[in-house]
Short mmCIF file of C-alpha atoms and ligand atoms in Angstrom, two decimals:
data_model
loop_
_atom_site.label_atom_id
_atom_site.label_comp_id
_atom_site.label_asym_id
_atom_site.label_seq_id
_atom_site.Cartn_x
_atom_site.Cartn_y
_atom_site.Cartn_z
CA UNK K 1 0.00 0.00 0.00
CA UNK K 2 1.39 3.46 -1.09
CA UNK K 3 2.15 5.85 2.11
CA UNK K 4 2.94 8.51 0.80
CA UNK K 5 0.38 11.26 0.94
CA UNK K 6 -1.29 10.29 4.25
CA UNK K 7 1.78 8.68 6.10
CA UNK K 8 0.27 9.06 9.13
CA UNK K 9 -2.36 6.98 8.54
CA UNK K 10 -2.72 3.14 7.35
CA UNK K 11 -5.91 1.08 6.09
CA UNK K 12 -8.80 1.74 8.22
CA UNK K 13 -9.81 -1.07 10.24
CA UNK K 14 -13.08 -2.24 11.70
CA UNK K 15 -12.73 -2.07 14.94
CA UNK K 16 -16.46 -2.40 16.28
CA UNK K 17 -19.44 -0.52 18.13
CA UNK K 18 -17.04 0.41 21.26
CA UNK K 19 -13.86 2.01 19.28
CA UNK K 20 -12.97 5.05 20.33
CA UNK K 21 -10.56 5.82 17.05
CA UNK K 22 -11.28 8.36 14.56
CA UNK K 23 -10.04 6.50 11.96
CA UNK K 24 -11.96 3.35 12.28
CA UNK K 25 -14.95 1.95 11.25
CA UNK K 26 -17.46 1.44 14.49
CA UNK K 27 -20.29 -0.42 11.86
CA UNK K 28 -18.65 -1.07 8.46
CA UNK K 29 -16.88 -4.65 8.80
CA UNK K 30 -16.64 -5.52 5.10
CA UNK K 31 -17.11 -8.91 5.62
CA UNK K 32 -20.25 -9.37 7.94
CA UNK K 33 -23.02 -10.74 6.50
CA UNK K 34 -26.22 -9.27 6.16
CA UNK K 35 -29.38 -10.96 4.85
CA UNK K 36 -26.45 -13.60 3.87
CA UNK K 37 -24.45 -11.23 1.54
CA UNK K 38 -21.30 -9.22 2.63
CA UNK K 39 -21.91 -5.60 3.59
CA UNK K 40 -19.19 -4.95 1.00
CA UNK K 41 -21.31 -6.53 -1.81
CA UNK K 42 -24.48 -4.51 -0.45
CA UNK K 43 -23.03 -1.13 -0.17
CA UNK K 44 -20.79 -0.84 -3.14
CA UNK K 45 -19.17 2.16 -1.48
CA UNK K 46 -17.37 4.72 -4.51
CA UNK K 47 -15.72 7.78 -3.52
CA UNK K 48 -16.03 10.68 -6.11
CA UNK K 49 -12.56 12.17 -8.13
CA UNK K 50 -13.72 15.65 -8.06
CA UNK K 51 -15.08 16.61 -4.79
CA UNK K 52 -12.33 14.51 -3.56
CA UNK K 53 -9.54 15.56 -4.99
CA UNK K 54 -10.87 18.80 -6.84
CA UNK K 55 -13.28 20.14 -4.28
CA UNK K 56 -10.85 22.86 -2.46
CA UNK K 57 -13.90 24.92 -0.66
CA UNK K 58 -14.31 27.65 -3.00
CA UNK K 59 -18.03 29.35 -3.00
CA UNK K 60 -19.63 31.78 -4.64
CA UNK K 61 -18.35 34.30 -1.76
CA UNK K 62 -14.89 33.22 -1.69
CA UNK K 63 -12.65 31.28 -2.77
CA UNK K 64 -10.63 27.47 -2.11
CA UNK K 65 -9.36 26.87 1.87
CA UNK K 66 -8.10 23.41 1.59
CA UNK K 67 -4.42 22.15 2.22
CA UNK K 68 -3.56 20.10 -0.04
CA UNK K 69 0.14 20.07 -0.01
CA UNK K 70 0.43 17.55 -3.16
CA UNK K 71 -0.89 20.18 -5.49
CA UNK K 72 1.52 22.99 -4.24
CA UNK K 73 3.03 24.17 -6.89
CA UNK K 74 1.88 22.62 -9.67
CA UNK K 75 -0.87 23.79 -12.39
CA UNK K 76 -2.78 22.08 -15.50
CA UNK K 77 -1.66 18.42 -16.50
CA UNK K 78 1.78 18.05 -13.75
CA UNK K 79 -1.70 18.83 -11.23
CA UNK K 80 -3.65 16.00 -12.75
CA UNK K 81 -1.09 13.60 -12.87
CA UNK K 82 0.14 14.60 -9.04
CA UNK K 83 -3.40 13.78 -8.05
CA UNK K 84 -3.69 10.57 -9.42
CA UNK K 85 -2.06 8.27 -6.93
CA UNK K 86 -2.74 10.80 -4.46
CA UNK K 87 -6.64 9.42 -4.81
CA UNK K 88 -6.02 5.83 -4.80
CA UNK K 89 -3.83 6.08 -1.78
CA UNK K 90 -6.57 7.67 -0.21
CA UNK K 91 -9.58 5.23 -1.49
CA UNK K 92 -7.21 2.22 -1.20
CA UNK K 93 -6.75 3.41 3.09
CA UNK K 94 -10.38 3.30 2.65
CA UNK K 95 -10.92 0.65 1.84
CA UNK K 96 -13.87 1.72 -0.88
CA UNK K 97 -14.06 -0.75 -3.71
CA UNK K 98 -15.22 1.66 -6.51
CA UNK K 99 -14.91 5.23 -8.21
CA UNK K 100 -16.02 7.68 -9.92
CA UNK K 101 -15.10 10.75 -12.33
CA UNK K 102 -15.89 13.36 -14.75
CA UNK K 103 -13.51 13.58 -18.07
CA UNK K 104 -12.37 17.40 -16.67
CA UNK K 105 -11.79 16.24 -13.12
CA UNK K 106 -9.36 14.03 -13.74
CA UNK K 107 -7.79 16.18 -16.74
CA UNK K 108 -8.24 19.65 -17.48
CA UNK K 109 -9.98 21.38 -20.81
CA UNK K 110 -7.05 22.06 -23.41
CA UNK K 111 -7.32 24.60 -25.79
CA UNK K 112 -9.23 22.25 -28.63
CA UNK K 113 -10.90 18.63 -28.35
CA UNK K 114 -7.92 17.33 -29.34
CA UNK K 115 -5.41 18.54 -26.89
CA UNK K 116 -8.35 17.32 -24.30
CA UNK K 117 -8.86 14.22 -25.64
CA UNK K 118 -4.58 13.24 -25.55
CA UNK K 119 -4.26 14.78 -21.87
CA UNK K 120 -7.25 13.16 -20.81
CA UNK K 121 -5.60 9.86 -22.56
CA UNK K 122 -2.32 10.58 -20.51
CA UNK K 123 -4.19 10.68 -17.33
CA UNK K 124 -6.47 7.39 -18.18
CA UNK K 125 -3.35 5.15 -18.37
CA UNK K 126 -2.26 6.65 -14.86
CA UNK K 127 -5.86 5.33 -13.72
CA UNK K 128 -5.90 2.53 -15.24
CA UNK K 129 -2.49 1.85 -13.70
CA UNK K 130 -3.41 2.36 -10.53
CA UNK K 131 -6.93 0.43 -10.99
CA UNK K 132 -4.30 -2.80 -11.26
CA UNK K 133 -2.49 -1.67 -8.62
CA UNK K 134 -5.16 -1.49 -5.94
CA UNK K 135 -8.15 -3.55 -7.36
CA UNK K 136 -10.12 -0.36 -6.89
CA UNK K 137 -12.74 -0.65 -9.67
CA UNK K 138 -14.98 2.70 -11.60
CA UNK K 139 -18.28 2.63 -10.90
CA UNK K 140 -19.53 4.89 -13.39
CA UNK K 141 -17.73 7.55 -15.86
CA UNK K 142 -19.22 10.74 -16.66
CA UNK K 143 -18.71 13.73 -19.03
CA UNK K 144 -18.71 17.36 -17.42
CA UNK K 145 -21.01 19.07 -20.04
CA UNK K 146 -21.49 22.17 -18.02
CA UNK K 147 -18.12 24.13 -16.48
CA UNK K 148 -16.72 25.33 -19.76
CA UNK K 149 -18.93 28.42 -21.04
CA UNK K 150 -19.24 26.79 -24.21
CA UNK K 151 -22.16 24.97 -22.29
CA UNK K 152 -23.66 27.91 -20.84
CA UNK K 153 -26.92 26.89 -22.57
CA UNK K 154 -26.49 23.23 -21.93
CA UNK K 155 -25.08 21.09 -24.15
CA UNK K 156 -27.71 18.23 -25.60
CA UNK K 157 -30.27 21.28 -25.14
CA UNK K 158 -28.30 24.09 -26.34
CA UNK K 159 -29.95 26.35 -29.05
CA UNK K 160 -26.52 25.98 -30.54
CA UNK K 161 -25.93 23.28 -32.87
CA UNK K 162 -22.09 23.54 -32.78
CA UNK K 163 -22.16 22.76 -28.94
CA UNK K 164 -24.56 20.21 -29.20
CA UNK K 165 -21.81 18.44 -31.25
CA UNK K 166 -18.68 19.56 -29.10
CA UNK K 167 -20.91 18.11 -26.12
CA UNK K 168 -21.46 14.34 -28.71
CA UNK K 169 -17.93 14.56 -29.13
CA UNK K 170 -16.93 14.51 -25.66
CA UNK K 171 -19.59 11.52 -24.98
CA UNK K 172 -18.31 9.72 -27.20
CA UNK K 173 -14.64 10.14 -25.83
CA UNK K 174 -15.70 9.21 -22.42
CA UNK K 175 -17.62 6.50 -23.27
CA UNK K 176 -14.09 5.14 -24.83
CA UNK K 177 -12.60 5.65 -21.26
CA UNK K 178 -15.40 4.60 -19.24
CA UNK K 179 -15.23 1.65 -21.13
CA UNK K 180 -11.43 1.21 -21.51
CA UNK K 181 -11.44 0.96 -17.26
CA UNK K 182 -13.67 -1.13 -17.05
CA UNK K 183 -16.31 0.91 -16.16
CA UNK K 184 -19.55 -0.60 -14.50
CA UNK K 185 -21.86 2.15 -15.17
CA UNK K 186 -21.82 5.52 -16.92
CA UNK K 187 -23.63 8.64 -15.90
CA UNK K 188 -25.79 11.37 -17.69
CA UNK K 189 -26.33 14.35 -15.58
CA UNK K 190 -27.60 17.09 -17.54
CA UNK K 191 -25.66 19.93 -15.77
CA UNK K 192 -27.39 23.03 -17.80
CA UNK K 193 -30.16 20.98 -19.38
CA UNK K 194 -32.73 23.39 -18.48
CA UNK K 195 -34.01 26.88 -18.81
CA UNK K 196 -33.39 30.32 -17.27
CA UNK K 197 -36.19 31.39 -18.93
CA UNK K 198 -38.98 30.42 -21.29
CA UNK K 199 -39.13 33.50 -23.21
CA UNK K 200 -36.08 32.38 -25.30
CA UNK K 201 -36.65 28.81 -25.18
CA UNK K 202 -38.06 26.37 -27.16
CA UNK K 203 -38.87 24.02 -25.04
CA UNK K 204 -40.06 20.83 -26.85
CA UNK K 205 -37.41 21.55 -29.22
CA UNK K 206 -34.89 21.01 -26.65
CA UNK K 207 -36.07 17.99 -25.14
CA UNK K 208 -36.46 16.22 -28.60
CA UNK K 209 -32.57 17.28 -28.58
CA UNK K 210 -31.66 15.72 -25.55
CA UNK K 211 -33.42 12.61 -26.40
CA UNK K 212 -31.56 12.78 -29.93
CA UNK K 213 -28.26 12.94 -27.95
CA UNK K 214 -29.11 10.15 -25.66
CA UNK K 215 -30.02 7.95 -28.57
CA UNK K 216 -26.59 8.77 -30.30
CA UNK K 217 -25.04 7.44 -26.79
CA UNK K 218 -26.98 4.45 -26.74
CA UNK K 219 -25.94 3.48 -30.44
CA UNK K 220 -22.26 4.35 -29.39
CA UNK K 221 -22.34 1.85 -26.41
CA UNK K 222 -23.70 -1.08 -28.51
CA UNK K 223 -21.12 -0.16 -31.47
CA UNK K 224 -18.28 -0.16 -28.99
CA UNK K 225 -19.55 -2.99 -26.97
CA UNK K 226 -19.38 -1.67 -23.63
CA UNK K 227 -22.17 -3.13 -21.86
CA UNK K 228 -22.24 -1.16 -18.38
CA UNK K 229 -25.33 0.19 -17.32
CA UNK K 230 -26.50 4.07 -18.03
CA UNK K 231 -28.11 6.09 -15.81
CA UNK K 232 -29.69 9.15 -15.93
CA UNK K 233 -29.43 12.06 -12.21
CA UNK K 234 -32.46 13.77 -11.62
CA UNK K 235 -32.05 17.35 -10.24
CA UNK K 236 -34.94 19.78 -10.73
CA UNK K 237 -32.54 22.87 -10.79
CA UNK K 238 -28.98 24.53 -9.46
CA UNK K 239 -27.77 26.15 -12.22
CA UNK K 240 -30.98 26.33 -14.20
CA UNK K 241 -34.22 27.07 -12.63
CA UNK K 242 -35.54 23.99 -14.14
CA UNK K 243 -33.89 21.42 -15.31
CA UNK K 244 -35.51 18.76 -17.87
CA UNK K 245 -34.38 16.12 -15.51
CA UNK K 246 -35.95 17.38 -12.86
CA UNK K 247 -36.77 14.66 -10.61
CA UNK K 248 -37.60 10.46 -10.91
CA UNK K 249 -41.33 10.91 -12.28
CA UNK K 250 -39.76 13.15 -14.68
CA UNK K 251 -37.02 11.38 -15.82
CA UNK K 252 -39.17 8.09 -16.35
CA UNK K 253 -41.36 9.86 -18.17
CA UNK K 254 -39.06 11.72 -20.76
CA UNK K 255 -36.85 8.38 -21.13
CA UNK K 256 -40.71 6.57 -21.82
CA UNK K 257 -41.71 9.15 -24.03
CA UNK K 258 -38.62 9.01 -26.17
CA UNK K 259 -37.84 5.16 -26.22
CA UNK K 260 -34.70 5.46 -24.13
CA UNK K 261 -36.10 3.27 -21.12
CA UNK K 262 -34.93 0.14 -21.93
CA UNK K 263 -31.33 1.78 -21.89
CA UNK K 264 -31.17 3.44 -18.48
CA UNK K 265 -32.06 3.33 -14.86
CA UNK K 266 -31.66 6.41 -12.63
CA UNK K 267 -28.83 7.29 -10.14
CA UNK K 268 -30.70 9.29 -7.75
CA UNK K 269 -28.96 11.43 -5.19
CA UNK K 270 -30.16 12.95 -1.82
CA UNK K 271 -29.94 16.65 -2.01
CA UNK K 272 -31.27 16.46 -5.37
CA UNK K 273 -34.26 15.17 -4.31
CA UNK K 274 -34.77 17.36 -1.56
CA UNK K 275 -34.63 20.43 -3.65
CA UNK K 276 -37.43 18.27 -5.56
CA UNK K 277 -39.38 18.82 -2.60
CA UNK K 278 -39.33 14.95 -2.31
CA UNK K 279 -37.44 12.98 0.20
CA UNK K 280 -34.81 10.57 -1.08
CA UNK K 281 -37.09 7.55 0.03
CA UNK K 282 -39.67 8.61 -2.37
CA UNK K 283 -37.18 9.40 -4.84
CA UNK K 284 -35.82 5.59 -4.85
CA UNK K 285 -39.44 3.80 -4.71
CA UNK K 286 -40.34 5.98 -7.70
CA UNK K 287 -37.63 4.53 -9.14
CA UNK K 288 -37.78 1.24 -7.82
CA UNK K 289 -41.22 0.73 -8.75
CA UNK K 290 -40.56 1.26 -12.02
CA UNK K 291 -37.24 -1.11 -12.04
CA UNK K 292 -35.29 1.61 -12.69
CA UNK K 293 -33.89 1.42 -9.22
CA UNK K 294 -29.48 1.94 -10.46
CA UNK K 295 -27.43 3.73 -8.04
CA UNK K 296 -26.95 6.35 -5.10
CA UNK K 297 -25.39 9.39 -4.99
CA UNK K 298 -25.30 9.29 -1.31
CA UNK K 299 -25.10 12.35 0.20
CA UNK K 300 -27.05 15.02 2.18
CA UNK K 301 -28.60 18.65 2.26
CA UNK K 302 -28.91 21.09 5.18
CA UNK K 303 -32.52 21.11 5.78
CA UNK K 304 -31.99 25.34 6.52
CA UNK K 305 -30.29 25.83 3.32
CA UNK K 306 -32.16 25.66 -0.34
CA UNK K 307 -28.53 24.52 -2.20
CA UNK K 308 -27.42 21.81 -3.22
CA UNK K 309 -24.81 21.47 -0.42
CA UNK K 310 -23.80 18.00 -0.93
CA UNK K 311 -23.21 17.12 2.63
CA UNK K 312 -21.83 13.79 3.78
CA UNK K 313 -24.56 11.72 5.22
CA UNK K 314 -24.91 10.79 8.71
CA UNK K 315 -28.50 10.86 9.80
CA UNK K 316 -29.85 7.10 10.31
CA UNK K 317 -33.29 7.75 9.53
CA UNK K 318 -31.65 8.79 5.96
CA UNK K 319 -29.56 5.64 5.95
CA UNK K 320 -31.85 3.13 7.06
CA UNK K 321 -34.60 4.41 4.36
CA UNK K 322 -32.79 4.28 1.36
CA UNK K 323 -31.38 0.83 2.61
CA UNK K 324 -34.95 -0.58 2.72
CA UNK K 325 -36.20 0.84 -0.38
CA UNK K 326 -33.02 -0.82 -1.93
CA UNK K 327 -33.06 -4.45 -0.02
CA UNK K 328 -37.14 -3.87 -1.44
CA UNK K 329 -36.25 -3.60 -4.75
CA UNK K 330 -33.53 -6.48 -5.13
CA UNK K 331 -30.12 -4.22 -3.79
CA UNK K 332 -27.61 -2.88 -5.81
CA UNK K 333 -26.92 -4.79 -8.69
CA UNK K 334 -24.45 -2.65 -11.06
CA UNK K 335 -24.73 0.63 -8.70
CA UNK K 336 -23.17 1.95 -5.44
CA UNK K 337 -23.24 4.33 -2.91
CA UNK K 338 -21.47 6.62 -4.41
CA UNK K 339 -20.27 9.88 -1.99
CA UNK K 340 -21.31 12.65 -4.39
CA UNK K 341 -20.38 14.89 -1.18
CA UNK K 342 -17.90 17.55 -0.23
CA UNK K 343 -16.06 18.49 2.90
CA UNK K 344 -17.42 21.85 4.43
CA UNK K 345 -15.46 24.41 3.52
CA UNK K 346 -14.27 25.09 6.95
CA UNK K 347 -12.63 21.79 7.13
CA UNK K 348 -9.36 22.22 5.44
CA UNK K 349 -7.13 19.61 6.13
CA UNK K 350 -6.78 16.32 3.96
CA UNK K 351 -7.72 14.19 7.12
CA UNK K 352 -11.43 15.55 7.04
CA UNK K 353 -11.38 13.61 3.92
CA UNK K 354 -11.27 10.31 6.22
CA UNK K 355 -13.59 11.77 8.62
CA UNK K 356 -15.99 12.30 5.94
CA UNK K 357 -15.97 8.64 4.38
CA UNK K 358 -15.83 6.91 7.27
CA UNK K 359 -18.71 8.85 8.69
CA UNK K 360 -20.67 8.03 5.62
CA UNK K 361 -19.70 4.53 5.70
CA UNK K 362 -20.24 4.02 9.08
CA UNK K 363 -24.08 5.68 8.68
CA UNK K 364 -24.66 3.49 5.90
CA UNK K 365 -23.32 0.50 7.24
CA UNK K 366 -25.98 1.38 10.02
CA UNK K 367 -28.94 2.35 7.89
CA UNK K 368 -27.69 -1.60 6.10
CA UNK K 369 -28.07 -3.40 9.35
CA UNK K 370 -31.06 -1.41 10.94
CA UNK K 371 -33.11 -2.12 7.63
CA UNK K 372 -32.26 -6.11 7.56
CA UNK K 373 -33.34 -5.71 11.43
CA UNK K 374 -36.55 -4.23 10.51
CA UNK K 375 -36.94 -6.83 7.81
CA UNK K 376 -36.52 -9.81 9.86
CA UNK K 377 -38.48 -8.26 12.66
CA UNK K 378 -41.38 -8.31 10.19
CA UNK K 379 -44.02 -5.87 11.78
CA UNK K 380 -43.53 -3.43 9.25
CA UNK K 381 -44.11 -5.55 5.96
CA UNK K 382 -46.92 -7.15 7.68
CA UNK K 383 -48.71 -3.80 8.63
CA UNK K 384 -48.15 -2.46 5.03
CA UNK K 385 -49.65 -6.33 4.12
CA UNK K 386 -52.69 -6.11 6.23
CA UNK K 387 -53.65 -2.19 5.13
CA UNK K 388 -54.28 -3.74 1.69
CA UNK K 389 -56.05 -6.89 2.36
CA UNK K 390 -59.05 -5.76 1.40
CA UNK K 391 -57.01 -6.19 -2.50
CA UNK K 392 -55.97 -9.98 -2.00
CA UNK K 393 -59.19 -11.63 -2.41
CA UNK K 394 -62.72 -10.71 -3.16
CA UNK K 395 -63.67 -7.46 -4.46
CA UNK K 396 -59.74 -6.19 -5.09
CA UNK K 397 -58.98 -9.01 -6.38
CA UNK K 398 -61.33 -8.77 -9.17
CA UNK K 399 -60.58 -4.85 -9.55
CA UNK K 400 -57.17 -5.26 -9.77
CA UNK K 401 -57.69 -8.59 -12.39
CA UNK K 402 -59.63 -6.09 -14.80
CA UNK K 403 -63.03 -7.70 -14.07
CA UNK K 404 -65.34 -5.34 -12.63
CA UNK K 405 -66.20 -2.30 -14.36
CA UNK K 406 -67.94 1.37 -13.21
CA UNK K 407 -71.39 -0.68 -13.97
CA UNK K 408 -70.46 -3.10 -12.02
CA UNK K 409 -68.96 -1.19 -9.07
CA UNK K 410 -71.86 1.18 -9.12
CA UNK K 411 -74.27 -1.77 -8.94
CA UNK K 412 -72.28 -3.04 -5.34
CA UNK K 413 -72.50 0.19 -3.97
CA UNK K 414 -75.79 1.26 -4.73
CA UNK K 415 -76.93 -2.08 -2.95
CA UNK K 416 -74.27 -1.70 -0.24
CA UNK K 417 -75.29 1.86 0.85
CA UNK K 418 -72.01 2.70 1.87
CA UNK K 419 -68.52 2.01 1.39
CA UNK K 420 -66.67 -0.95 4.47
CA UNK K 421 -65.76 1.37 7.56
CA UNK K 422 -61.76 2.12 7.16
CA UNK K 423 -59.23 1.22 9.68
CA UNK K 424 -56.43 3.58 11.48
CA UNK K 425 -53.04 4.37 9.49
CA UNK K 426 -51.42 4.15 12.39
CA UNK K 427 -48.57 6.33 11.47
CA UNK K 428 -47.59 7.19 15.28
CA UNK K 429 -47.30 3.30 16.19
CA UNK K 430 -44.65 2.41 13.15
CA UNK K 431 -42.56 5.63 13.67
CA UNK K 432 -42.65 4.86 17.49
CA UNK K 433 -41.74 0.79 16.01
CA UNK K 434 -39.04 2.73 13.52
CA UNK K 435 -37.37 4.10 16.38
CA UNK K 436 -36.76 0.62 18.00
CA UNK K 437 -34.40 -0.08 15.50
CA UNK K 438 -32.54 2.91 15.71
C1 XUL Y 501 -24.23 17.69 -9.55
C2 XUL Y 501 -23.99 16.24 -9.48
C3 XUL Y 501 -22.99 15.70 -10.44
C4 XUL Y 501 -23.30 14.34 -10.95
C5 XUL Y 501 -22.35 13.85 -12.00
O1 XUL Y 501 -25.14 18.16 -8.64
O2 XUL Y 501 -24.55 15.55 -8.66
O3 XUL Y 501 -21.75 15.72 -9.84
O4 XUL Y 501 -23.33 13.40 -9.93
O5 XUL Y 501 -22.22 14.74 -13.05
CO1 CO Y 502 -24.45 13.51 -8.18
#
């Protein structure tokens, strides 16, 4: 294992309930079995390139505070290759078994597509190199389509064909990579797919674009033969005031509309779905019920704040739902939980970076074994069971088999009088049953 970035500190161990070290895990023990699968196989834990290594605490009032002593110094592609093993040390100590990146984060925008495209070469055979080295795996690749003012109107949905193409162009080239590594997944967010305002958009115009894009991705996997799995982030806005992806519902329903569903499931992240005005639990079985249930972005908003403040997550109730709503719809298969989250920006030194994971680790490892607990426990399922009996035989039965009819239904109830008295929802008693778990 390299030491050379963090000396002062080696793999982190699992060291149980009753540690007392900062740098252990009190709850993530890779190799405990839960539901008869290791927690390493349900979690899927992937740390993120750029917050990690990129993220230096710069906001739009000021700018970066981190130390990072291994960039000192250095500027363009010597930064991006000084980074490199920097990361893998860092996920290696981790102990994380997956990745993930944007094209820019790992390399920076040359002057034309071509000098991008040969540094961002340089840096993939650094990955790639260190990928052997460590076993560390790539979840997903992505392509930022939305720092670079080219995209200042988005990219698949910008009014400009030109950009529409640079944005193809740089798919395509990350597709390569994504697939050169190995990658298990790849990632469409659509950074500025959106509008500022509808006075100068055409909006149906747009999203026949994106959808045109999409396709041209879809026909690129299959000619290339990478066969990980694409997923599309909802977000409903930050930087646009709408964007097209704007939360699960949506996203199912544009992908539908279009033909794209069979291609893609969603990789839905927290804070996204809180500026949705959802919670993340809702998020996932919206997804889930549709089987398009991918991947997490795992991280966290500040329920004061209206940004997308990508916080690392810790609260339990947080953990422990989006661990049942993804034991409930079959666990991640090609997904993760992936840390899409950022150190705040008053904590400046590269051991926050530890505290962060392992505090995320450590409350999903939680939310893992508190959901199997509820599982096995049963009350919960049952109650949910029993609220719908009136479905499993009889009259719902034969509604939900497609053999009664308004004729019909009127015909019972005009005999019946009145509809069978309804029984409590008894939210009060399964929060109060919630919180013996926790
Ligand atoms: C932005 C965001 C992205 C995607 C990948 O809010 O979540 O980092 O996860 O482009
Ligand atoms: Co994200």
């Amino acid at each position: 294992m390299s030491q050379a970035h963090f000396p002062s500190i080696g793999r982190i161990p699992f060291e149980g309930a009753k540690s007392r070290n900062p740098f252990a895990f009190k709850h993530y023990n890779a190799d405990e079995l839960v539901e008869g699968r290791p927690m390493r196989e349900h979690l899927r834990f992937s740390v993120v390139y750029w917050h990690t290594m990129c993220g230096l605490g710069s906001d739009m009032f000021g700018g970066p505070t981190a130390v990072r002593a291994w960039d000192e110094g250095k500027t363009g592609l010597d930064l991006a290759k000084a980074r490199v093993p920097v990361f893998f040390e860092f996920t290696e100590k981790l102990g994380a078994p997956y990745y993930a990146f944007h094209d820019r984060d790992v390399a920076p925008h040359g002057q034309t597509l071509r000098e991008s495209n040969q540094w961002l070469d340089t840096i993939v055979a650094l990955l790639k190199e260190q990928q052997q080295r460590t076993g560390i795996k790539l979840l997903w690749g992505t392509a930022q389509l939305f720092a670079h003012p080219r995209y200042m109107h988005g990219a698949g949905t910008s009014p400009n064909a030109d950009v529409f193409a640079f944005g193809a162009a740089q798919v395509k080239k990350a597709l390569e990579v994504t697939h050169e590594l190995g990658g298990e997944g790849y990632t469409f967010w659509g950074g500025r797919e959106g509008y500022s305002t509808l006075w100068n958009t055409d909006m149906k115009r747009e999203l026949d674009h994106l959808a045109r894009f999409l396709h041209m991705a879809v026909d690129y996997k299959k000619e290339i033969g990478f066969k990980g799995q694409f997923y599309i982030e909802p977000k409903p806005k930050e930087p646009t005031k709408h964007q097209y992806d704007s939360d699960s519902a949506a996203c199912l329903n544009f992908l539908r509309e279009y033909d794209l569903l069979p291609h893609f499931k969603l990789n839905i992240e927290t804070n996204h779905a809180t500026l949705a005005g959802h919670t993340m639990q809702h998020e996932l079985e919206v997804a889930g019920g549709a089987n398009a249930l991918g991947s997490i972005d795992a991280n966290t908003g500040d329920p004061l704040l209206g940004w997308d403040t990508d916080q690392f997550p810790t609260d339990l109730y947080l953990t422990t739902q989006c661990m049942l709503s993804i034991l409930k719809h079959g666990g991640l298969s090609t997904g993760g939980v992936n840390f899409d989250a950022k150190l705040r920006r008053e904590s400046i030194d590269a051991e926050d970076l530890f505290h962060a994971h392992i505090g995320g680790m450590d409350a999903f490892a939680r939310g893992l074994k508190i959901a199997a607990a509820i599982r096995a426990d049963g009350r919960l399922a049952e109650f949910v069971k029993t609220r719908y009996a009136s479905w499993d035989s009889g009259l719902g039965a034969r509604i939900e088999s497609g053999q009664e009819n308004l004729r019909s239904l009127e015909a019972r109830m005009l005999d019946q009088g009145e509809a069978a008295a309804n029984l409590s929802g008894r939210q009060e008693y399964l929060e109060n049953l919630i919180n013996e778990f926790i």
